[in-house]
mmCIF file of C-alpha atoms in Angstrom:
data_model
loop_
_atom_site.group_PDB
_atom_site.id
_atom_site.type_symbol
_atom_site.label_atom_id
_atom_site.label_comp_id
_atom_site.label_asym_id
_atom_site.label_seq_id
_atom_site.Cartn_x
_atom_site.Cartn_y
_atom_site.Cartn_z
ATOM 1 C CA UNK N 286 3.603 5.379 -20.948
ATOM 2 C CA UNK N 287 3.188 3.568 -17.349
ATOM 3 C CA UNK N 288 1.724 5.976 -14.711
ATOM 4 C CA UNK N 289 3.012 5.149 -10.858
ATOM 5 C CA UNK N 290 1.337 5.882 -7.748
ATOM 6 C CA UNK N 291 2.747 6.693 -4.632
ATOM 7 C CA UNK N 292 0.342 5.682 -1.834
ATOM 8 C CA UNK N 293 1.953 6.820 1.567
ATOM 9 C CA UNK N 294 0.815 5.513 5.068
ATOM 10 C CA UNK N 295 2.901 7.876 6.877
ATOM 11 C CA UNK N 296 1.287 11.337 9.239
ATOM 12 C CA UNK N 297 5.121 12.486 10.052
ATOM 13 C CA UNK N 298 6.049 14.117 6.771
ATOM 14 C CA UNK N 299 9.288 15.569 6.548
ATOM 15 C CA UNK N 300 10.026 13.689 9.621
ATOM 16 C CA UNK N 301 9.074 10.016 8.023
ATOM 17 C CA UNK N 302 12.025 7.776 7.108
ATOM 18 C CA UNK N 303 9.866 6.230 4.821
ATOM 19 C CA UNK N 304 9.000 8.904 3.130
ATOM 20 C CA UNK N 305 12.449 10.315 3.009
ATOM 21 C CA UNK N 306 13.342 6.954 1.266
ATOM 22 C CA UNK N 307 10.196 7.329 -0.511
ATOM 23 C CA UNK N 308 11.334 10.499 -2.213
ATOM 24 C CA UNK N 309 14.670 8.673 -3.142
ATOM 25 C CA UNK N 310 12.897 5.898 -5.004
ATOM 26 C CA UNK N 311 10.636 8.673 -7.125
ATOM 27 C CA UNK N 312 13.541 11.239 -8.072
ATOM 28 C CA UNK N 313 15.364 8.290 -9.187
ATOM 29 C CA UNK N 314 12.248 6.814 -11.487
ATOM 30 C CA UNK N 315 11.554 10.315 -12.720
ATOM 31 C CA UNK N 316 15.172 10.767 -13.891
ATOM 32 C CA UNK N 317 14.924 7.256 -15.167
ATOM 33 C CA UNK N 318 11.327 7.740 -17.107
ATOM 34 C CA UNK N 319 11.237 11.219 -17.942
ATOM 35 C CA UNK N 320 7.775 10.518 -19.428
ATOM 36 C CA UNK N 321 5.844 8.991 -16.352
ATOM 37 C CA UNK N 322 3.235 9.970 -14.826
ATOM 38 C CA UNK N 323 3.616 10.479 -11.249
ATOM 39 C CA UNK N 324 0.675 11.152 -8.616
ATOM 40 C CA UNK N 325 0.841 10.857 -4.591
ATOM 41 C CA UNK N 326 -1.803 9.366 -2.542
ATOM 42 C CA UNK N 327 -1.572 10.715 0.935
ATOM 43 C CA UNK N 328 -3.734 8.200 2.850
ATOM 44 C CA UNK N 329 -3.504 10.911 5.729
ATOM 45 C CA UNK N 330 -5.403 13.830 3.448
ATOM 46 C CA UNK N 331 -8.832 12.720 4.436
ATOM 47 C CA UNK N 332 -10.015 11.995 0.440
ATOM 48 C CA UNK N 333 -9.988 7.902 1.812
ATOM 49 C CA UNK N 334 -13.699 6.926 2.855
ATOM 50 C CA UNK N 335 -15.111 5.082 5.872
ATOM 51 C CA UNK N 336 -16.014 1.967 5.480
ATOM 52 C CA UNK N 337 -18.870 1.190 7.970
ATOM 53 C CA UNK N 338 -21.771 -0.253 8.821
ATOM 54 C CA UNK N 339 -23.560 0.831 5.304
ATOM 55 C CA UNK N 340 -20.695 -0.160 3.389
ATOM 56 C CA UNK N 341 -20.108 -3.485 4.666
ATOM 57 C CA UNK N 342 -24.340 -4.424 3.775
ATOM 58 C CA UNK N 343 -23.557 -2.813 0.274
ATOM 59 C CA UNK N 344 -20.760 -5.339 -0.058
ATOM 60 C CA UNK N 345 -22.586 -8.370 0.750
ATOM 61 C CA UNK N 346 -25.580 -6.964 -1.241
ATOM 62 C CA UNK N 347 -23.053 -7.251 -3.929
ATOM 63 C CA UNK N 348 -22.130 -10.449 -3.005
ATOM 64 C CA UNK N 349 -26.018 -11.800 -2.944
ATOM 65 C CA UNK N 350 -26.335 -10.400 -6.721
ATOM 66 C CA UNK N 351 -28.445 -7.528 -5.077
ATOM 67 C CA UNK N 352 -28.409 -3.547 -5.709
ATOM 68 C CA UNK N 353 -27.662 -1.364 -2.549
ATOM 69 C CA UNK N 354 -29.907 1.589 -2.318
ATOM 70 C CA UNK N 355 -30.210 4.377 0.242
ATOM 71 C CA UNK N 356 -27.077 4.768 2.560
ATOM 72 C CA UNK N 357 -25.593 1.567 1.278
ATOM 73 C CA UNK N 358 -25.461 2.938 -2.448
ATOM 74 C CA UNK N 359 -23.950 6.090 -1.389
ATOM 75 C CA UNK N 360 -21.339 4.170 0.511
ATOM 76 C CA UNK N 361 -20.380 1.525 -2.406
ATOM 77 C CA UNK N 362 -20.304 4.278 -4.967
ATOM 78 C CA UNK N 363 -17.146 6.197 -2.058
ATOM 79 C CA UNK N 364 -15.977 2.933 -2.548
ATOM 80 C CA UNK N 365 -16.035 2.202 -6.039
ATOM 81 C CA UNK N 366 -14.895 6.398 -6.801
ATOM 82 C CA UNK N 367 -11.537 5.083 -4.176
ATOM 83 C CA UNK N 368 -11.295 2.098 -6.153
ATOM 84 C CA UNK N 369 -11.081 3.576 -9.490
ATOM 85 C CA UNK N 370 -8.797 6.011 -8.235
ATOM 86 C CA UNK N 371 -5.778 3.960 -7.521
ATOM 87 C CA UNK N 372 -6.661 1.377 -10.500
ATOM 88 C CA UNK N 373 -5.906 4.033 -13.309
ATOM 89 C CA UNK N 374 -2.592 3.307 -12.616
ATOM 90 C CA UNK N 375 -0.389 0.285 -13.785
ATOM 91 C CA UNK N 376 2.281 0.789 -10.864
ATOM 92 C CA UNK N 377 2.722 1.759 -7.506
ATOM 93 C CA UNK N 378 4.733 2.640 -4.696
ATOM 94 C CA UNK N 379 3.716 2.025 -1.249
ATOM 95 C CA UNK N 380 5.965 4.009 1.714
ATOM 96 C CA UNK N 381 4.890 1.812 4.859
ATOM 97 C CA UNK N 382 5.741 2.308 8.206
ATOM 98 C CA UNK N 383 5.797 0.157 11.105
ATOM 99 C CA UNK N 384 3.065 0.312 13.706
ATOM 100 C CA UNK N 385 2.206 -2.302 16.364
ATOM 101 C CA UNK N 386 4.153 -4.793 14.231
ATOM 102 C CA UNK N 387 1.919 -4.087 11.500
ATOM 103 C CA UNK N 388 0.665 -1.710 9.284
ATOM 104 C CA UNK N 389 -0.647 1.928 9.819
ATOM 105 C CA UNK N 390 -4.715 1.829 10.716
ATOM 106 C CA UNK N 391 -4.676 4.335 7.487
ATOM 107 C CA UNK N 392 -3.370 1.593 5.272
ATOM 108 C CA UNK N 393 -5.620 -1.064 6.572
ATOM 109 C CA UNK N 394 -8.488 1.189 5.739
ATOM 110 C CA UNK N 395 -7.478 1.791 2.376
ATOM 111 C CA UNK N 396 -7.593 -1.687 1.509
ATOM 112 C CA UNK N 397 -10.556 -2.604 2.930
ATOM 113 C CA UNK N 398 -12.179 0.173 0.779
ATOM 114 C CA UNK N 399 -10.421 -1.193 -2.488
ATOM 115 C CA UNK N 400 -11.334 -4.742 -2.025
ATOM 116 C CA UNK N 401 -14.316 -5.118 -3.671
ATOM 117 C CA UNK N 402 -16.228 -7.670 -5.907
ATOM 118 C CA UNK N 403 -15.877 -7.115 -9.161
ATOM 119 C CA UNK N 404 -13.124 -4.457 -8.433
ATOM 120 C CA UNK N 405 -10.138 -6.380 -6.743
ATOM 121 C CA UNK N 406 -11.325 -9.448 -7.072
ATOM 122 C CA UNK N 407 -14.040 -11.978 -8.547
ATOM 123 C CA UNK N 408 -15.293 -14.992 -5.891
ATOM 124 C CA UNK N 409 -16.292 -18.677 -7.251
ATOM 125 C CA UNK N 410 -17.316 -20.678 -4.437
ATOM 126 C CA UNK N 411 -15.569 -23.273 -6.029
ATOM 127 C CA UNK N 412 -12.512 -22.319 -6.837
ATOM 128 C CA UNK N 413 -12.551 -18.915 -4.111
ATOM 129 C CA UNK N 414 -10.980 -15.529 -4.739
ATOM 130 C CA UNK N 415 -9.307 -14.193 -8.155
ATOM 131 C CA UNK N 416 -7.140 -10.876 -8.012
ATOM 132 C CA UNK N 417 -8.316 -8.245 -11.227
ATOM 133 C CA UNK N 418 -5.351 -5.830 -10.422
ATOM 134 C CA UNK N 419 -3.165 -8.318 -13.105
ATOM 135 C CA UNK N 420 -0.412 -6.704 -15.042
ATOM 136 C CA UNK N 421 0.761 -4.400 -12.683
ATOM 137 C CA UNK N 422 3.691 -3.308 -10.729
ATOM 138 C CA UNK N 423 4.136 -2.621 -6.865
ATOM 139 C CA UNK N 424 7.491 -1.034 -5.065
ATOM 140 C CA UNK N 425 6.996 -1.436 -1.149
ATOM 141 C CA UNK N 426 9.226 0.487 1.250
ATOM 142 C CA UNK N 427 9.315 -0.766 4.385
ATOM 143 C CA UNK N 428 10.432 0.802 7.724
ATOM 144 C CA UNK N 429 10.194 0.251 11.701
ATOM 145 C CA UNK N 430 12.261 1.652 14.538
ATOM 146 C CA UNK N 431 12.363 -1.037 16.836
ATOM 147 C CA UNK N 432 11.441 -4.196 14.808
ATOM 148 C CA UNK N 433 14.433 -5.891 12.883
ATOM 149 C CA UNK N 434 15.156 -9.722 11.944
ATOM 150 C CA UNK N 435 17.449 -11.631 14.444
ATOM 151 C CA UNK N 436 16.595 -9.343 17.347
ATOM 152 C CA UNK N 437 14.420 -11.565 19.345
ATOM 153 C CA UNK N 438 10.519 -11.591 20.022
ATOM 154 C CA UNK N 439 11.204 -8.816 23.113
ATOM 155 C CA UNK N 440 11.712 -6.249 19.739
ATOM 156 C CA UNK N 441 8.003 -7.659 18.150
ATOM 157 C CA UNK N 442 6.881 -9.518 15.562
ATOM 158 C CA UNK N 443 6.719 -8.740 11.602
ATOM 159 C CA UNK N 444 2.911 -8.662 10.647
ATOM 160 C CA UNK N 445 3.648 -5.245 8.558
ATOM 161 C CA UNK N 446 5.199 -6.908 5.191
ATOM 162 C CA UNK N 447 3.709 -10.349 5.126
ATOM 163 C CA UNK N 448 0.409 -8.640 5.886
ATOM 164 C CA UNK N 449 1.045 -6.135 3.022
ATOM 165 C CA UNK N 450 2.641 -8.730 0.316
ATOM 166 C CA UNK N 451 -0.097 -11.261 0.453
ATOM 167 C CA UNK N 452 -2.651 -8.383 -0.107
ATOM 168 C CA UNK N 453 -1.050 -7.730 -3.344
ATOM 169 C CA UNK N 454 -0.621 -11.194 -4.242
ATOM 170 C CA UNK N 455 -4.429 -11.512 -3.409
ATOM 171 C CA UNK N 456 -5.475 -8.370 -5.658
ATOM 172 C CA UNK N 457 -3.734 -9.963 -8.584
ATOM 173 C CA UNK N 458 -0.605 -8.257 -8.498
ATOM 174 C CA UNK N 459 2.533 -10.393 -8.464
ATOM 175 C CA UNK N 460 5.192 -8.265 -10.166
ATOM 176 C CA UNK N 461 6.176 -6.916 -6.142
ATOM 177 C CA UNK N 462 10.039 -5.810 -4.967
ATOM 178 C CA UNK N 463 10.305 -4.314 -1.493
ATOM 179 C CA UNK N 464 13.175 -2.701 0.700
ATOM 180 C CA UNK N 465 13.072 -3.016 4.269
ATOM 181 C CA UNK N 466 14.814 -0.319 6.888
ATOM 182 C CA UNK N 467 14.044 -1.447 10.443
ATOM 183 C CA UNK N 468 17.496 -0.137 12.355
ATOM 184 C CA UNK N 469 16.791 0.126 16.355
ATOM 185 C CA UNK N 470 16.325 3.689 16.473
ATOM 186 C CA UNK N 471 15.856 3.534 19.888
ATOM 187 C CA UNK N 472 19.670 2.748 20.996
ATOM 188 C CA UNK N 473 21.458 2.513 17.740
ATOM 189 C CA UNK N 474 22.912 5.004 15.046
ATOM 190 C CA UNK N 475 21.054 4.426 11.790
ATOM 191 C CA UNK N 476 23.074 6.274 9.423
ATOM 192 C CA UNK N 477 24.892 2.962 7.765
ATOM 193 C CA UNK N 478 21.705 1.292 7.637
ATOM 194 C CA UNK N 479 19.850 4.235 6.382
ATOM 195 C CA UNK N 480 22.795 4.750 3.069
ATOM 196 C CA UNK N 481 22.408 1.024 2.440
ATOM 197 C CA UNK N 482 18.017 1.909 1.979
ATOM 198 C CA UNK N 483 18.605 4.451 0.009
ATOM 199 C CA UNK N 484 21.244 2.839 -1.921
ATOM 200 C CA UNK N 485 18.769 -0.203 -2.769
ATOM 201 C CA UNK N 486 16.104 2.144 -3.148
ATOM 202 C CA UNK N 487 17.716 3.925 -5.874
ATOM 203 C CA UNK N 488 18.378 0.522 -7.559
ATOM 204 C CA UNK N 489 15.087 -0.525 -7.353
ATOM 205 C CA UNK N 490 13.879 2.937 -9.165
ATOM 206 C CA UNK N 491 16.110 2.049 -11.832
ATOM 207 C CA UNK N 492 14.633 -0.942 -12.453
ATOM 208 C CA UNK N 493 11.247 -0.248 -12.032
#
């Protein structure tokens, strides 16, 4: 029976569009697999470690065949504890909002904690970087308030989903659908953009 992960970049809760349409997307797939397993990461809940000075040496320790000790072990086995974390799971959904044009500093963390050698990924310096996270699934939801294709460079620039697909491509996972909802919020109403979200949202929980 799959198991799904919802991993949510968002601090505004019940105030979060993307975790409204976030909610949408996991009472659908619970109604659709009545025997999932369903588990919430809240990036926000302060579980996620640092990733530092002592973790970055542990990771090119790794990376020269080496053993961290001292402060480095402590902070690859955090790392390695996140890692297996979200990797007991064979699908996930991501709720992703917009920030600066890209992603939440929460999310970034995240997967610079995950990324590890012989965790995410395996390096040849021939033939460079292999994703391990094969075989799984990954449901991105998407949202920005100012942001939106077709409104000019003035409204930014989109460094949130390319940033966030190519990630997931990297780790190995290639089985990806995503729904974007980027109304202007600032001047517009948002409510016919908002059904149409939730409307592919549910159709994408269907499917999943």
């Amino acid at each position: 029976m799959s198991k799904l992960l919802h991993i949510s970049a968002s601090p505004r809760g019940d105030r979060s569009e993307s975790l409204a349409l976030g909610e949408t997307f996991l009472t659908t797939y619970r109604d659709a697999n009545p025997g999932a397993e369903i588990d919430a990461w809240d990036l926000w809940d302060g579980s996620l470690p640092h990733f530092g000075p002592a973790a970055a040496h542990a990771k090119m320790t790794i990376f020269g065949g080496g053993t961290p000790t001292g402060d480095q072990a402590a902070a690859w086995d955090a790392a390695r504890d996140a890692f297996q974390r979200f990797d007991a799971y064979d699908r996930y959904l991501f709720t992703v909002p917009m920030w600066n044009s890209g992603v939440p500093y929460i999310l970034k963390q995240f997967i610079d904690v995950v990324s590890q050698p012989g965790m995410a990924f395996s390096f040849d310096p021939v033939t460079g970087y292999t994703g391990l996270l094969t075989g799984k699934k990954a449901a991105v939801i998407y949202t920005g308030a100012v942001y939106g294709e077709g409104r000019g460079r003035a409204f930014g620039t989109d460094h949130q989903q390319p940033f966030l697909h190519d990630w997931l491509e990297w780790a190995g996972i290639s089985d990806i659908a995503e729904v974007a909802f980027r109304p202007n919020l600032v001047t517009a109403d948002a409510a016919a953009g908002r059904d149409l979200a939730r409307a592919a949202v549910t159709d994408l929980a269907k499917r999943f």
